[in-house]
C-alpha positions in Angstrom: -11.1 5.5 -1.9 -7.6 7.0 -1.7 -5.6 6.4 -4.9 -2.7 4.1 -4.5 0.0 3.9 -7.2 0.6 0.1 -6.7 -1.1 -3.0 -5.5 0.5 -5.7 -3.4 -1.1 -9.2 -3.2 0.0 -12.0 -1.0 2.7 -10.2 0.9 2.9 -13.0 3.5 3.1 -15.9 1.1 6.0 -18.2 1.7 7.6 -18.6 -1.8 11.0 -17.2 -2.7 9.5 -16.0 -5.9 8.5 -12.3 -6.1 6.4 -11.4 -9.1 6.3 -7.9 -10.5 4.1 -6.3 -13.2 5.5 -2.9 -14.1 2.8 -2.2 -16.8 -0.2 -3.8 -15.2 -2.9 -1.1 -15.9 -3.9 1.7 -18.2 -5.1 3.8 -15.2 -4.5 7.6 -15.4 -4.6 9.0 -11.8 -7.0 11.8 -11.2 -4.2 14.2 -10.5 -2.8 13.8 -14.0 -4.7 16.1 -16.3 -8.0 15.2 -14.5 -7.4 11.5 -15.2 -7.2 11.9 -19.0 -4.1 12.0 -21.2 -6.1 13.4 -24.1 -6.1 10.1 -26.0 -9.2 8.4 -27.4 -10.5 5.5 -25.3 -9.4 3.1 -28.0 -5.8 4.2 -27.8 -5.9 3.7 -24.0 -6.8 0.1 -24.6 -3.8 -0.5 -26.9 -0.3 -1.8 -25.8 1.0 1.8 -25.7 -0.9 2.3 -22.5 -0.2 -1.0 -20.6 0.9 -4.6 -21.0 -2.3 -6.3 -22.2 -3.0 -9.5 -20.2 0.1 -9.2 -18.0 -1.8 -8.4 -14.8 -4.0 -11.4 -15.1 -1.1 -13.7 -15.7 0.7 -12.2 -12.7 -2.2 -12.7 -10.3 -2.8 -16.2 -11.4 0.9 -17.2 -11.4 1.3 -15.6 -7.9 -1.5 -17.7 -6.6 -0.1 -20.9 -8.1 3.4 -20.2 -6.8 2.1 -19.0 -3.4 4.2 -15.9 -4.1 3.7 -12.2 -3.4 3.3 -9.9 -6.3 3.3 -6.1 -6.9 1.5 -4.5 -9.7 1.7 -0.9 -10.8 -1.6 1.2 -10.8 -0.7 3.8 -13.4 -0.3 3.7 -17.1 3.2 3.5 -18.6 2.1 6.7 -20.5 1.8 8.5 -17.1 5.4 7.6 -16.3 7.2 4.3 -17.1 8.4 2.4 -14.0 10.5 0.1 -16.1 12.8 3.0 -17.1 15.6 4.7 -15.2 15.0 8.2 -13.9 17.4 9.6 -16.5 16.0 7.6 -19.4 14.6 9.8 -22.2 11.6 7.5 -22.6 10.6 7.8 -19.0 7.8 10.1 -20.0 6.7 9.3 -23.5 5.5 12.1 -25.8 5.2 9.8 -28.9 4.7 6.1 -28.8 4.2 3.8 -31.8 3.0 6.6 -34.0 0.7 8.2 -31.4 1.3 11.6 -29.8 0.4 11.7 -26.1 -1.3 15.1 -25.7 -1.0 15.5 -21.9 2.7 14.7 -22.1 3.6 16.9 -25.1 4.2 20.0 -23.0 5.0 18.3 -19.7 7.9 20.2 -18.1 10.6 19.2 -15.6 8.4 20.1 -12.6 5.6 17.9 -13.9 8.0 15.0 -14.4 9.3 15.4 -10.9 5.7 15.5 -9.6 4.9 12.2 -11.3 8.2 10.6 -10.1 7.2 11.5 -6.5 3.6 10.5 -6.8 3.8 7.3 -8.7 7.2 6.0 -9.8 9.2 6.3 -6.6 6.4 4.9 -4.3 6.1 1.8 -6.6 9.9 1.2 -6.5 10.1 1.7 -2.7 7.3 -0.8 -2.2 8.9 -3.3 -4.6 12.3 -3.0 -2.8 10.6 -3.4 0.5 9.1 -6.7 -0.6 12.4 -7.9 -2.0 14.3 -7.1 1.2 11.7 -8.8 3.3 12.3 -12.1 1.4 16.0 -12.4 2.0 17.0 -14.2 -1.2 14.1 -13.5 -3.6 13.8 -14.7 -7.1 12.3 -11.8 -9.0 10.2 -12.6 -12.0 8.8 -9.7 -14.0 5.8 -10.3 -16.2 5.3 -8.3 -19.4 3.5 -8.6 -22.7 4.2 -7.3 -26.2 2.2 -6.6 -29.2 2.2 -9.2 -32.0 3.1 -6.5 -34.6 4.2 -2.9 -34.4 3.0 -0.5 -37.1 4.8 -1.0 -40.4 6.9 -3.8 -38.8 6.9 -7.6 -39.5 4.9 -9.9 -37.3 6.6 -11.2 -34.2 6.7 -15.1 -34.2 7.7 -15.7 -30.6 5.1 -16.9 -28.1 7.3 -16.0 -25.2 10.5 -14.2 -24.8 13.0 -14.3 -21.9 14.9 -11.1 -21.4 18.2 -11.1 -19.6 21.4 -9.0 -19.1 24.7 -10.4 -17.8 23.2 -12.6 -15.1 21.8 -15.6 -16.9 22.0 -18.1 -14.1 18.2 -18.6 -14.1 17.2 -17.5 -17.6 19.4 -19.9 -19.5 18.0 -23.1 -17.9 14.5 -21.5 -18.0 14.7 -21.0 -21.8 16.1 -24.5 -22.2 13.2 -25.9 -20.3 10.6 -23.9 -22.3 12.3 -24.9 -25.6 11.5 -28.5 -24.8 7.9 -27.8 -25.6 7.5 -28.3 -29.4 4.5 -26.0 -29.5 6.5 -22.9 -28.3 8.6 -20.5 -30.2 10.9 -19.1 -27.4 12.9 -15.9 -27.9 16.2 -15.1 -26.2 16.1 -11.4 -25.7 13.3 -11.2 -28.1 11.3 -9.2 -29.3 13.8 -6.8 -27.9 17.1 -7.1 -26.1 18.1 -7.4 -22.5 17.7 -4.8 -19.9 18.1 -1.0 -20.0 20.3 0.9 -17.6 18.2 1.8 -14.5 15.2 -0.4 -15.4 13.3 -2.3 -12.7 15.3 -5.6 -13.0 18.6 -3.8 -12.9 17.5 -1.7 -9.9 16.0 -4.5 -7.8 17.8 -7.6 -9.0 21.1 -7.1 -10.9 22.5 -4.5 -8.5 21.8 -6.8 -5.5 22.9 -10.1 -7.2 19.3 -11.4 -7.0 18.1 -14.3 -9.2 15.8 -12.9 -11.9 14.0 -13.3 -15.1 11.9 -11.0 -17.3 9.1 -12.9 -19.1 7.5 -11.3 -22.2 4.3 -13.0 -23.5 2.7 -12.1 -26.8 -0.4 -10.3 -25.8 -2.8 -12.0 -28.2 -2.1 -15.2 -26.3 -3.1 -13.7 -22.9 -5.8 -11.2 -23.9 -8.6 -13.3 -22.2 -8.9 -14.6 -18.6 -8.7 -18.1 -20.1 -5.4 -17.4 -21.9 -4.0 -15.8 -18.7 -4.9 -18.8 -16.6 -3.5 -21.2 -19.2 -0.1 -19.4 -19.3 0.1 -19.1 -15.6 -0.5 -22.9 -15.3 2.1 -23.5 -18.0 4.7 -21.3 -16.3 4.3 -22.2 -12.6 5.7 -25.7 -12.8 8.5 -24.7 -15.1 9.7 -21.9 -12.8 9.5 -24.1 -9.8 11.3 -27.0 -11.4 14.1 -24.8 -12.8 14.7 -23.2 -9.4 14.8 -26.6 -7.7 17.0 -28.3 -10.3 19.5 -25.5 -10.5 19.8 -25.2 -6.7 20.0 -21.4 -7.0 
């Protein structure tokens, strides 16, 4: 089969929601160092390579919302689609204490090759989906590690990241906070959006309603956890959109 740098599911579904999963997989394309970044297999299963559980949540949530979704098909260590093209962390050489051997000596020509082969096709496909929907509500699904090396544990079950457009995220957080079982973070475990990232590129610059959802990955590491969180989020997203009239 021919390698494809992204996967689209449910392109013809009727919902206004458009789900994205920028860090869906730990795949290293064959054209990148023979499909091997030089890391042990155990490191490629860590959060440094992809957002653990995020793809499963995205698929299940898209089904429940009857919404299209786009998922990347390359590891964030190959090139990070949630960074601007001029971001110094676009191609990571060191991540959470781990050196990435195949990236250590990558030059400008290799960066440009990866941009053309993986990053730019993903973003072109995402923008095509957004334009086809007229007034999409872009919801980006991510996950985060419960604790970085030598850092304190992160208490939040879910974080909602936003920049200056909080039309959807504020009521979304308020609704989630009604659940006494949840610890909800506002721009936690890290803040907002970065210049040139996927939400800025496809939502903020176009005035499109958006939210970036971060789930703690120990909660969604299994298919059961992924299905549970999708079922929790689907009615909340739907109700908030209906109630706000956005």
